[in-house]
Short mmCIF file of N, CA and C in Angstrom, two decimals:
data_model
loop_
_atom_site.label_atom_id
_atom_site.label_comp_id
_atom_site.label_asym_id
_atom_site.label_seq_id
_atom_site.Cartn_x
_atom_site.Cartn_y
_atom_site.Cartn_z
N UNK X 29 21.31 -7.85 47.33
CA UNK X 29 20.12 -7.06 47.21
C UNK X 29 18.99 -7.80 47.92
N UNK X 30 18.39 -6.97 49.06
CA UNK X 30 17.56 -7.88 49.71
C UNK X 30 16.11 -6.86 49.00
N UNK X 31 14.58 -7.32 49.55
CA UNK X 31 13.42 -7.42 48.59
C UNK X 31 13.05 -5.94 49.27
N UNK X 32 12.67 -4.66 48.65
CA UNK X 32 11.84 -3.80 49.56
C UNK X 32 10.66 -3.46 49.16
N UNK X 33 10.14 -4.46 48.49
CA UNK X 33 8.15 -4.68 47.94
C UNK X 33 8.48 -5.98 47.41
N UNK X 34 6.54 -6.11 48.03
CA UNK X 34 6.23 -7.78 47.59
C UNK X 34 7.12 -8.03 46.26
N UNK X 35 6.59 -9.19 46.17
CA UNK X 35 6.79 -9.55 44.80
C UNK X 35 5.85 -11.27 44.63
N UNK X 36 5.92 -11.31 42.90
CA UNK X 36 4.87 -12.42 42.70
C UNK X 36 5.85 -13.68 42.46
N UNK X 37 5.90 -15.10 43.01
CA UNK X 37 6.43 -15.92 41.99
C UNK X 37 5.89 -16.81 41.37
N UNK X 38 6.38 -17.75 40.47
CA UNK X 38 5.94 -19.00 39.75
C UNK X 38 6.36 -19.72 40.55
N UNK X 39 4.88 -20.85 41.00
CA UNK X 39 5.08 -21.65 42.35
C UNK X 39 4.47 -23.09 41.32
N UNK X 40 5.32 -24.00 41.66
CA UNK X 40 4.75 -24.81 41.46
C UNK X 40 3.82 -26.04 41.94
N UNK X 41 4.32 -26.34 43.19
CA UNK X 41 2.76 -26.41 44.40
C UNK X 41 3.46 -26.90 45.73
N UNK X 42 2.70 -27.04 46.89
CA UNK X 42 3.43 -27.48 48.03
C UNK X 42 2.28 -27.28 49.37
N UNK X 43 2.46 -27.60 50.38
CA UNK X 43 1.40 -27.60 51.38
C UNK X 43 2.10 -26.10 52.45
N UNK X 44 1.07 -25.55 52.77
CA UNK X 44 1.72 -24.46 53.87
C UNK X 44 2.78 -25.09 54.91
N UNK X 45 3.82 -24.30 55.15
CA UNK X 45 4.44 -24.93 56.56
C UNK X 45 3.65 -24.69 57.86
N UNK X 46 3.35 -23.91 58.45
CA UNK X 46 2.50 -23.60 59.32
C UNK X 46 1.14 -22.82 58.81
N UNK X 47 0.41 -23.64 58.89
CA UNK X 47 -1.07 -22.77 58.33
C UNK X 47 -2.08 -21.95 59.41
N UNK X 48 -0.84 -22.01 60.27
CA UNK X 48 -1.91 -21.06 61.45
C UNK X 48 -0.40 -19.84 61.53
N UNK X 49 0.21 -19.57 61.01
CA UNK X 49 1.23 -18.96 60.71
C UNK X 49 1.99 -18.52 61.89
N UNK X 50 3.27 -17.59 61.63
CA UNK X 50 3.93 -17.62 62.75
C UNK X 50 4.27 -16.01 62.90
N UNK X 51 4.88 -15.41 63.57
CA UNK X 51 4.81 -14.14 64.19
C UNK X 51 6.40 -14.03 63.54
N UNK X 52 6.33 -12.13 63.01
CA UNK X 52 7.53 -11.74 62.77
C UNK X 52 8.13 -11.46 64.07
N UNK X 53 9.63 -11.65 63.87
CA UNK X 53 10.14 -11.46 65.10
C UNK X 53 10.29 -9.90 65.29
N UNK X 54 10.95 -9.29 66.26
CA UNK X 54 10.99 -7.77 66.95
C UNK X 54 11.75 -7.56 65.66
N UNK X 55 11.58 -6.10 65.40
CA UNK X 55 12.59 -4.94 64.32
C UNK X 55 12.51 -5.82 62.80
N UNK X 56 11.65 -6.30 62.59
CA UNK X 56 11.90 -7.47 61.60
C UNK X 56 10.73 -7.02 60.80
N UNK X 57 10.98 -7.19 59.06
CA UNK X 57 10.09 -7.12 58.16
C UNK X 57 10.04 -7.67 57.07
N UNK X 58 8.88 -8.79 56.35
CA UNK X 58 8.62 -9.77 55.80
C UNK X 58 7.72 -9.14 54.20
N UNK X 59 8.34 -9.29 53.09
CA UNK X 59 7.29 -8.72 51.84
C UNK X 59 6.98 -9.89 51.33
N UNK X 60 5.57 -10.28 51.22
CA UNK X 60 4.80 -11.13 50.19
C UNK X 60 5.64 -11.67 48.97
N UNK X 61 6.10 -12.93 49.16
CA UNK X 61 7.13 -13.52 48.43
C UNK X 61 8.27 -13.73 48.33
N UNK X 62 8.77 -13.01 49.83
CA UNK X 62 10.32 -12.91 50.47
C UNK X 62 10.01 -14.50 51.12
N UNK X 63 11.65 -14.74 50.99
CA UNK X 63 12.06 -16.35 51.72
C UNK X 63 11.91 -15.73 53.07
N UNK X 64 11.61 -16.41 53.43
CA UNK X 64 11.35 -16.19 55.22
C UNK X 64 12.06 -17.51 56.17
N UNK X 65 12.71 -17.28 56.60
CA UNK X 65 13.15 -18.44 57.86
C UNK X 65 12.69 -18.39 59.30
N UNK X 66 12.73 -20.16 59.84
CA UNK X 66 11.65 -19.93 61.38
C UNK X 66 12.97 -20.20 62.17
N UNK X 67 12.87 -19.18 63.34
CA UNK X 67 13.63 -19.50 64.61
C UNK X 67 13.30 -20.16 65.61
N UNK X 68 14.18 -20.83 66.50
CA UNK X 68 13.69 -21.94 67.68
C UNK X 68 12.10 -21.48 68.23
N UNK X 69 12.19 -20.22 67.97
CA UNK X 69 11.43 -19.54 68.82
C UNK X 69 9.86 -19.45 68.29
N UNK X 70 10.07 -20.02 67.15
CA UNK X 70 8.69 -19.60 66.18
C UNK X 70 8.41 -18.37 65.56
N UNK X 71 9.34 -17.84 65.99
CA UNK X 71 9.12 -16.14 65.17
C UNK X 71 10.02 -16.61 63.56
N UNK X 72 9.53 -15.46 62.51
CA UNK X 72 10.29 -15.51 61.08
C UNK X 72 10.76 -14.24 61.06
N UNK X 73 11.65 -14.02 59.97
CA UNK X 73 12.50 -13.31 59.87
C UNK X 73 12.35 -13.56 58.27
N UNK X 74 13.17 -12.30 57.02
CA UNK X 74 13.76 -12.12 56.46
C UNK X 74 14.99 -13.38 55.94
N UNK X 75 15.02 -14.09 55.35
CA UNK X 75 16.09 -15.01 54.99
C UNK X 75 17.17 -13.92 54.69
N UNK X 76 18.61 -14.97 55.05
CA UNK X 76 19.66 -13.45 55.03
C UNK X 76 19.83 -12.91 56.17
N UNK X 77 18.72 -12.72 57.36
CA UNK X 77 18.96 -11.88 58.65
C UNK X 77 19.93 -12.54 59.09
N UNK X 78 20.68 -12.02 60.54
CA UNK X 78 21.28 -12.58 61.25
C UNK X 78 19.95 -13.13 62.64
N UNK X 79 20.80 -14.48 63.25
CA UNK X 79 20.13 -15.00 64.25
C UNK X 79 19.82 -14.09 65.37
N UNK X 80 19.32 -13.85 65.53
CA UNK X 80 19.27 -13.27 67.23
C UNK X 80 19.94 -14.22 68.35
N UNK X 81 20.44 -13.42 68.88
CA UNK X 81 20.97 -14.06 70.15
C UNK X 81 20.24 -15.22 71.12
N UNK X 82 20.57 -16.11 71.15
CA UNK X 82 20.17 -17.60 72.29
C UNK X 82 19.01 -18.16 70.98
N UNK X 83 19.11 -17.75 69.60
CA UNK X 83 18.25 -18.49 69.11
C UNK X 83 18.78 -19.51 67.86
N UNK X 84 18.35 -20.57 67.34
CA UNK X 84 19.11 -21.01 66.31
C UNK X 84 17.73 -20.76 65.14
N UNK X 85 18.24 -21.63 63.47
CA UNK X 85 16.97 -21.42 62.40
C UNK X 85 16.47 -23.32 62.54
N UNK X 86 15.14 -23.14 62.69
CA UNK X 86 14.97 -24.32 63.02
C UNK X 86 15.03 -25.27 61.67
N UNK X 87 15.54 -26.43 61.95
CA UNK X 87 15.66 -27.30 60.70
C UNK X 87 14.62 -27.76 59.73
N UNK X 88 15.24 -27.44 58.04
CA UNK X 88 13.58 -27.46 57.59
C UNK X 88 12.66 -26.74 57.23
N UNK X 89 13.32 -25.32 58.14
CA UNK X 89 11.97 -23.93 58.07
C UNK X 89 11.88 -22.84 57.24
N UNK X 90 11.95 -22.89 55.96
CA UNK X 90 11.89 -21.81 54.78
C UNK X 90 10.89 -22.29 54.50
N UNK X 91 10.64 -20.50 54.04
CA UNK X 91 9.44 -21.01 52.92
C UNK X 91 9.12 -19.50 52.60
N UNK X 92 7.97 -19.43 52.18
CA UNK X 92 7.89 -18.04 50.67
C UNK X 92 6.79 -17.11 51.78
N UNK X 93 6.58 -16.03 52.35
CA UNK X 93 6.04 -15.45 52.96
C UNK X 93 4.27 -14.53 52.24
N UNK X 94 3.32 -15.00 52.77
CA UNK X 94 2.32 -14.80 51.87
C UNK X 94 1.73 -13.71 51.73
N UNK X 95 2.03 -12.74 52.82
CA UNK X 95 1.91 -11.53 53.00
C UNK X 95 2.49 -10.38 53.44
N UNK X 96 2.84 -9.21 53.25
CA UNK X 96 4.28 -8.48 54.01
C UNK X 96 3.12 -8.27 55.69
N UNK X 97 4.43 -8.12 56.40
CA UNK X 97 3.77 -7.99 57.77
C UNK X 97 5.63 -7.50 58.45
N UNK X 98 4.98 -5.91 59.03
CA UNK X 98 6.39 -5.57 59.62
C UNK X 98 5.93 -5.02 60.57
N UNK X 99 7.03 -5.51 62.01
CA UNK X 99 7.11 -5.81 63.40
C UNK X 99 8.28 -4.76 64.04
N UNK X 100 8.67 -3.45 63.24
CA UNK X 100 9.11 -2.31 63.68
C UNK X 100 8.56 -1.64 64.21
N UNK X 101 9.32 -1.17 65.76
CA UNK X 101 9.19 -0.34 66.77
C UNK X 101 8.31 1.22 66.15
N UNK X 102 7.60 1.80 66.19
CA UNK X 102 7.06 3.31 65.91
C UNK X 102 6.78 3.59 64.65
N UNK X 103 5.97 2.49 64.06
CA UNK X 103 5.29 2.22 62.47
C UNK X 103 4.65 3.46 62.24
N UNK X 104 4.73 4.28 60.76
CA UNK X 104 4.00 5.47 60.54
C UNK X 104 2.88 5.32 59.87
N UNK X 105 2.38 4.10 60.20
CA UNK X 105 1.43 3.36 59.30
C UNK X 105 0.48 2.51 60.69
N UNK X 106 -1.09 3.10 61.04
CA UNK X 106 -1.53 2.32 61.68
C UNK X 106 -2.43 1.29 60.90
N UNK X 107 -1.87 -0.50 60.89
CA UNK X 107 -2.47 -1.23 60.27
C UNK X 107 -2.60 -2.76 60.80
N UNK X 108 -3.03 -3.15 60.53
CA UNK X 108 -2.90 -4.94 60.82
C UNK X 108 -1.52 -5.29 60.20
N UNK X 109 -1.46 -4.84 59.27
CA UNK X 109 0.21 -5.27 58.56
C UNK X 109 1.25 -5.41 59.50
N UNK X 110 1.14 -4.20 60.34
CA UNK X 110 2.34 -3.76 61.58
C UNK X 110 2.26 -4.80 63.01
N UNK X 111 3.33 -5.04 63.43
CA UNK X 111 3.27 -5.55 64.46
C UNK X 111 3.07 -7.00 64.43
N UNK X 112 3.23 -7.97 65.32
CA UNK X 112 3.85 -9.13 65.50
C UNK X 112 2.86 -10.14 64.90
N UNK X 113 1.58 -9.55 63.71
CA UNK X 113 0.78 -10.56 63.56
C UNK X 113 1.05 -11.97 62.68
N UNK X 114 0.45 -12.80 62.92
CA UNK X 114 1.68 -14.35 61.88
C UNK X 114 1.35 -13.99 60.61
N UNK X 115 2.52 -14.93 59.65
CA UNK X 115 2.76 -14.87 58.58
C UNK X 115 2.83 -16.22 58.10
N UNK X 116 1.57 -16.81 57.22
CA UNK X 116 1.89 -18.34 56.78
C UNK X 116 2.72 -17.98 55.90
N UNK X 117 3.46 -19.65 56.23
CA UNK X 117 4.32 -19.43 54.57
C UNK X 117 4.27 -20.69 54.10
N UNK X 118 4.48 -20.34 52.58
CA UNK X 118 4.50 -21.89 51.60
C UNK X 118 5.75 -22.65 51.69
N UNK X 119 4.94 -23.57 51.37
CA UNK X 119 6.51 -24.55 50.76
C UNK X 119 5.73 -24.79 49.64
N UNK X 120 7.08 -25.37 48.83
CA UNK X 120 6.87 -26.06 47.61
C UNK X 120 8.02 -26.17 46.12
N UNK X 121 7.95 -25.54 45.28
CA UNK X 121 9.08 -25.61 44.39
C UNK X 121 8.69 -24.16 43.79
N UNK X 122 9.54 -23.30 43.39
CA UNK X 122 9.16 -22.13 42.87
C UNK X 122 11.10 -21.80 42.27
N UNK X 123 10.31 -20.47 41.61
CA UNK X 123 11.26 -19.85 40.10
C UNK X 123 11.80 -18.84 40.79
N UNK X 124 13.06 -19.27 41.84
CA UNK X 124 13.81 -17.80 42.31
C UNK X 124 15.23 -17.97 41.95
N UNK X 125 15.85 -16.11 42.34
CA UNK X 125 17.05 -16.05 41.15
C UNK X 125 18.04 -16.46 42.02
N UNK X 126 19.15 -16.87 41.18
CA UNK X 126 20.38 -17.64 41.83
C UNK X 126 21.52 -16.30 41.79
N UNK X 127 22.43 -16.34 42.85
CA UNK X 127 23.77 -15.29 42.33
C UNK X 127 24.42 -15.59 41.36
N UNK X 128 24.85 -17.20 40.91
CA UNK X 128 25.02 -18.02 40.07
C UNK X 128 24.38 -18.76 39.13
N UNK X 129 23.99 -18.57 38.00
CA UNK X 129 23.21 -19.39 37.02
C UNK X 129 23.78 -20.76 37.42
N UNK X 130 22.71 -22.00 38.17
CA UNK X 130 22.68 -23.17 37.99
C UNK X 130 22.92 -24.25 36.74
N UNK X 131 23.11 -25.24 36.77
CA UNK X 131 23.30 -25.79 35.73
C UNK X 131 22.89 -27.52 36.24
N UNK X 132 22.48 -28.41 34.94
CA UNK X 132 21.32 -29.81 35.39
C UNK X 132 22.54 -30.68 36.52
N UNK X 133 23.86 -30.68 35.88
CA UNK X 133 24.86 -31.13 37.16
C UNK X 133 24.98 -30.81 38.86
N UNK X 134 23.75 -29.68 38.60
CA UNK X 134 23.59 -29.69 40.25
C UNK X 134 22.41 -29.94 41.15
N UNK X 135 21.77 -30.93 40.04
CA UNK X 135 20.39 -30.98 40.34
C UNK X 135 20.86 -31.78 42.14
N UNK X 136 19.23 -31.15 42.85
CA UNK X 136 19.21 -31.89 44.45
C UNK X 136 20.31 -31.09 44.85
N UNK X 137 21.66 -30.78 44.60
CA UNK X 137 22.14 -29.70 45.47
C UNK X 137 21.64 -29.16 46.30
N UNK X 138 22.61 -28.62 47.77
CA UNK X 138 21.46 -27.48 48.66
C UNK X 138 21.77 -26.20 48.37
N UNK X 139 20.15 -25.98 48.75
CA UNK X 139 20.28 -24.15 48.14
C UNK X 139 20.64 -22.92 49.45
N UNK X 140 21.28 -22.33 49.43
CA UNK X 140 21.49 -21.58 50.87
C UNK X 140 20.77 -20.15 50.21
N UNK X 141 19.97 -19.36 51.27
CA UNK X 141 20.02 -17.98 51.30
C UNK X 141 20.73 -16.99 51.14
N UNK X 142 20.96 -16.09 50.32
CA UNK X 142 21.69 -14.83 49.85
C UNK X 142 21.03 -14.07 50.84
N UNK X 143 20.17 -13.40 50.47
CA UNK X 143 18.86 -12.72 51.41
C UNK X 143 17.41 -13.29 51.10
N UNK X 144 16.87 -12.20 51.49
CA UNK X 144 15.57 -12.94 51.28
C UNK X 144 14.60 -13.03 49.65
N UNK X 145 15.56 -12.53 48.94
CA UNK X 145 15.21 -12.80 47.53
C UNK X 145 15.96 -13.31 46.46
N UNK X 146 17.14 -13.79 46.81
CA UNK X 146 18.50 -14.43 46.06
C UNK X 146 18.54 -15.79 46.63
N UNK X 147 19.29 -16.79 45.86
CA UNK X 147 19.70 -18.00 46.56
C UNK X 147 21.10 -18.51 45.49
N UNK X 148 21.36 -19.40 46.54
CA UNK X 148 22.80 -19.82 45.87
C UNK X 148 23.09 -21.02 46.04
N UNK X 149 23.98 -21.99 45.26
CA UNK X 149 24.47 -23.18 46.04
C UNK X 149 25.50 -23.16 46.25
N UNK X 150 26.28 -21.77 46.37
CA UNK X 150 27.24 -22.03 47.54
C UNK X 150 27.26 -21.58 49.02
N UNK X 151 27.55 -22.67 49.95
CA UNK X 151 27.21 -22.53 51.37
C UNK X 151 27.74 -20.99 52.21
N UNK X 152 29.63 -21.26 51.93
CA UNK X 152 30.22 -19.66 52.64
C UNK X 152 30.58 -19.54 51.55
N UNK X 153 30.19 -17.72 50.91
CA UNK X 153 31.24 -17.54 49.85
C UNK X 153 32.47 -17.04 50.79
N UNK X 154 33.38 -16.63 49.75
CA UNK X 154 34.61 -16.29 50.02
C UNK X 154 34.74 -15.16 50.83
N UNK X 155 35.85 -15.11 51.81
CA UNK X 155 35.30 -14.13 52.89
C UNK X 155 34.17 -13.56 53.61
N UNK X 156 33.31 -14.88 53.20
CA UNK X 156 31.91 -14.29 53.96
C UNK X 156 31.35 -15.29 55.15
N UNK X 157 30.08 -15.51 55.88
CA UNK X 157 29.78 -16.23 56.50
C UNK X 157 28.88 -17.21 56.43
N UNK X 158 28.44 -18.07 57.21
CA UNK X 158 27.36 -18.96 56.37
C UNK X 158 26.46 -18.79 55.97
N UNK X 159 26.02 -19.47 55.17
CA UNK X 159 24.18 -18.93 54.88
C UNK X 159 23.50 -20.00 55.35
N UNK X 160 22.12 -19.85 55.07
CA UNK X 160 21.13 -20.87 55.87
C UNK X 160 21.00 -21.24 54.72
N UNK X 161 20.62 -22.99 55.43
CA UNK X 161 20.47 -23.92 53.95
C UNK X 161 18.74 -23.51 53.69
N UNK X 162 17.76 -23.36 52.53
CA UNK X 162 16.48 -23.07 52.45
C UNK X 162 15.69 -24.11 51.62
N UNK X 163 16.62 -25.12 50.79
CA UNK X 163 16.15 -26.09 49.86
C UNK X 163 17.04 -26.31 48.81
N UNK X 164 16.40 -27.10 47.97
CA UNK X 164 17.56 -27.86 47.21
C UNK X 164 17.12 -27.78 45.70
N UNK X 165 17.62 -27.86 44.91
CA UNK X 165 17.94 -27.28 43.70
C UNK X 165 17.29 -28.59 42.46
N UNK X 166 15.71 -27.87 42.31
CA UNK X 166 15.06 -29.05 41.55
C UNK X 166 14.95 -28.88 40.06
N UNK X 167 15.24 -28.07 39.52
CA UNK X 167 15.85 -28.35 38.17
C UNK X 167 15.98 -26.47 37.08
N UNK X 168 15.77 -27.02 35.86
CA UNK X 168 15.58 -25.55 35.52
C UNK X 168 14.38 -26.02 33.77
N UNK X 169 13.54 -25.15 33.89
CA UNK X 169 12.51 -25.41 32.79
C UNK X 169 13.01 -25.02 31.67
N UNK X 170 11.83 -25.00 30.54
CA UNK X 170 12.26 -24.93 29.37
C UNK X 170 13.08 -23.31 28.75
N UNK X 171 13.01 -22.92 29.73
CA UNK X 171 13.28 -20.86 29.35
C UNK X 171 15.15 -21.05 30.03
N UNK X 172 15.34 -22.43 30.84
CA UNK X 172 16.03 -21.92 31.75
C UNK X 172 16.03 -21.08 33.02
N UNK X 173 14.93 -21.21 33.49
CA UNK X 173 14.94 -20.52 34.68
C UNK X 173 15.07 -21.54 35.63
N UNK X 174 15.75 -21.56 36.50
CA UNK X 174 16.14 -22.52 38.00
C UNK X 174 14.97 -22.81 38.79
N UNK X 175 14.93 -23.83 39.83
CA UNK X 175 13.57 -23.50 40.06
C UNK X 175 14.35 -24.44 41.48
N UNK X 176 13.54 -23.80 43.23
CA UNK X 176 13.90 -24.49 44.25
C UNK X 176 13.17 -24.83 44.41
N UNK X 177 13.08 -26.13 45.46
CA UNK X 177 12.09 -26.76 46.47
C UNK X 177 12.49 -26.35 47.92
N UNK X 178 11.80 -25.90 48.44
CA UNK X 178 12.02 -25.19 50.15
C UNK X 178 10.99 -26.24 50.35
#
C-alpha cells in the first residue's frame, strides 16, 4: 500500500537533508510525509519507485518529504504544488509502520523501503526484488511502536 494523501508523523528530531530541496523527478508524485529517495541525479521520487534508467539511489538519501509536490504530465490542478518544484526533506528518527512488527533483537538493523509509507527489515522478500536500504531500526517506545532513523 503506497500513501495517496499527506500524512502527519511522530518525528523525533534530525537536520534537513537538503534544505534548499530537490526537484521531483518526471511522472513522479511526493505526499507530505511520504519516504522519499534521491537519485544520482538529484531528483526524488516516491520510496518503492523503480530507478529510472542510467540512474542509481544515491547513498544515504531518504528522508520524510515536507510537502506533496507532483511532477505529472497535464495536471488538472493549476498550482505551485505541480511540476518539478523542490521538495526538502527531513532526516531524523520517526514512528513508521513496519510489514513486520520489529522486535529490541533487531535494534540498528537496516530498514529497506516497502513503498513510500511501509518499511521493513527484510532486504528481498520472497520472490520479490530489492528494496532500497532508507535507515536503520532505532528502537520501539513505550506503546510499542517502532521507530526509524533515515
Amino acid at each position: 500500500m503506497a500513501l495517496n494523501s499527506d500524512r502527519i508523523l511522530i518525528r523525533a528530531d534530525g537536520p534537513r537533508l537538503r534544505p534548499f530541496g530537490l526537484a521531483v523527478a518526471s511522472g513522479q508524485t511526493v505526499f507530505r510525509g511520504s519516504i522519499a529517495i534521491v537519485f544520482s541525479d538529484g531528483t526524488i521520487a516516491p520510496a518503492g519507485t523503480a530507478t529510472p534508467s542510467g540512474l542509481t539511489v544515491a547513498p544515504q538519501a531518504a528522508g520524510i518529504a515536507t510537502h506533496f509536490q507532483s511532477n505529472v504530465a497535464n495536471p488538472q490542478v493549476m498550482s505551485g504544488q505541480y511540476g518539478p518544484a523542490p521538495v526538502e526533506l527531513d532526516r531524523g528518527t520517526y514512528a513508521l509502520p513496519f510489514d513486520t512488527a520489529p522486535t529490541w533483537d533487531k535494534l540498528g538493523s537496516p530498514v529497506y523501503a516497502v513503498d513510500d509509507e511501509t518499511v521493513s527489515l527484510t532486504e528481498t522478500p520472497e520472490g520479490g526484488s530489492a528494496r532500497t536500504l532508507v535507515g536503520t531500526f532505532a528502537g520501539l517506545d513505550e506503546t510499542g511502536t517502532p521507530f526509524v532513523t533515515l
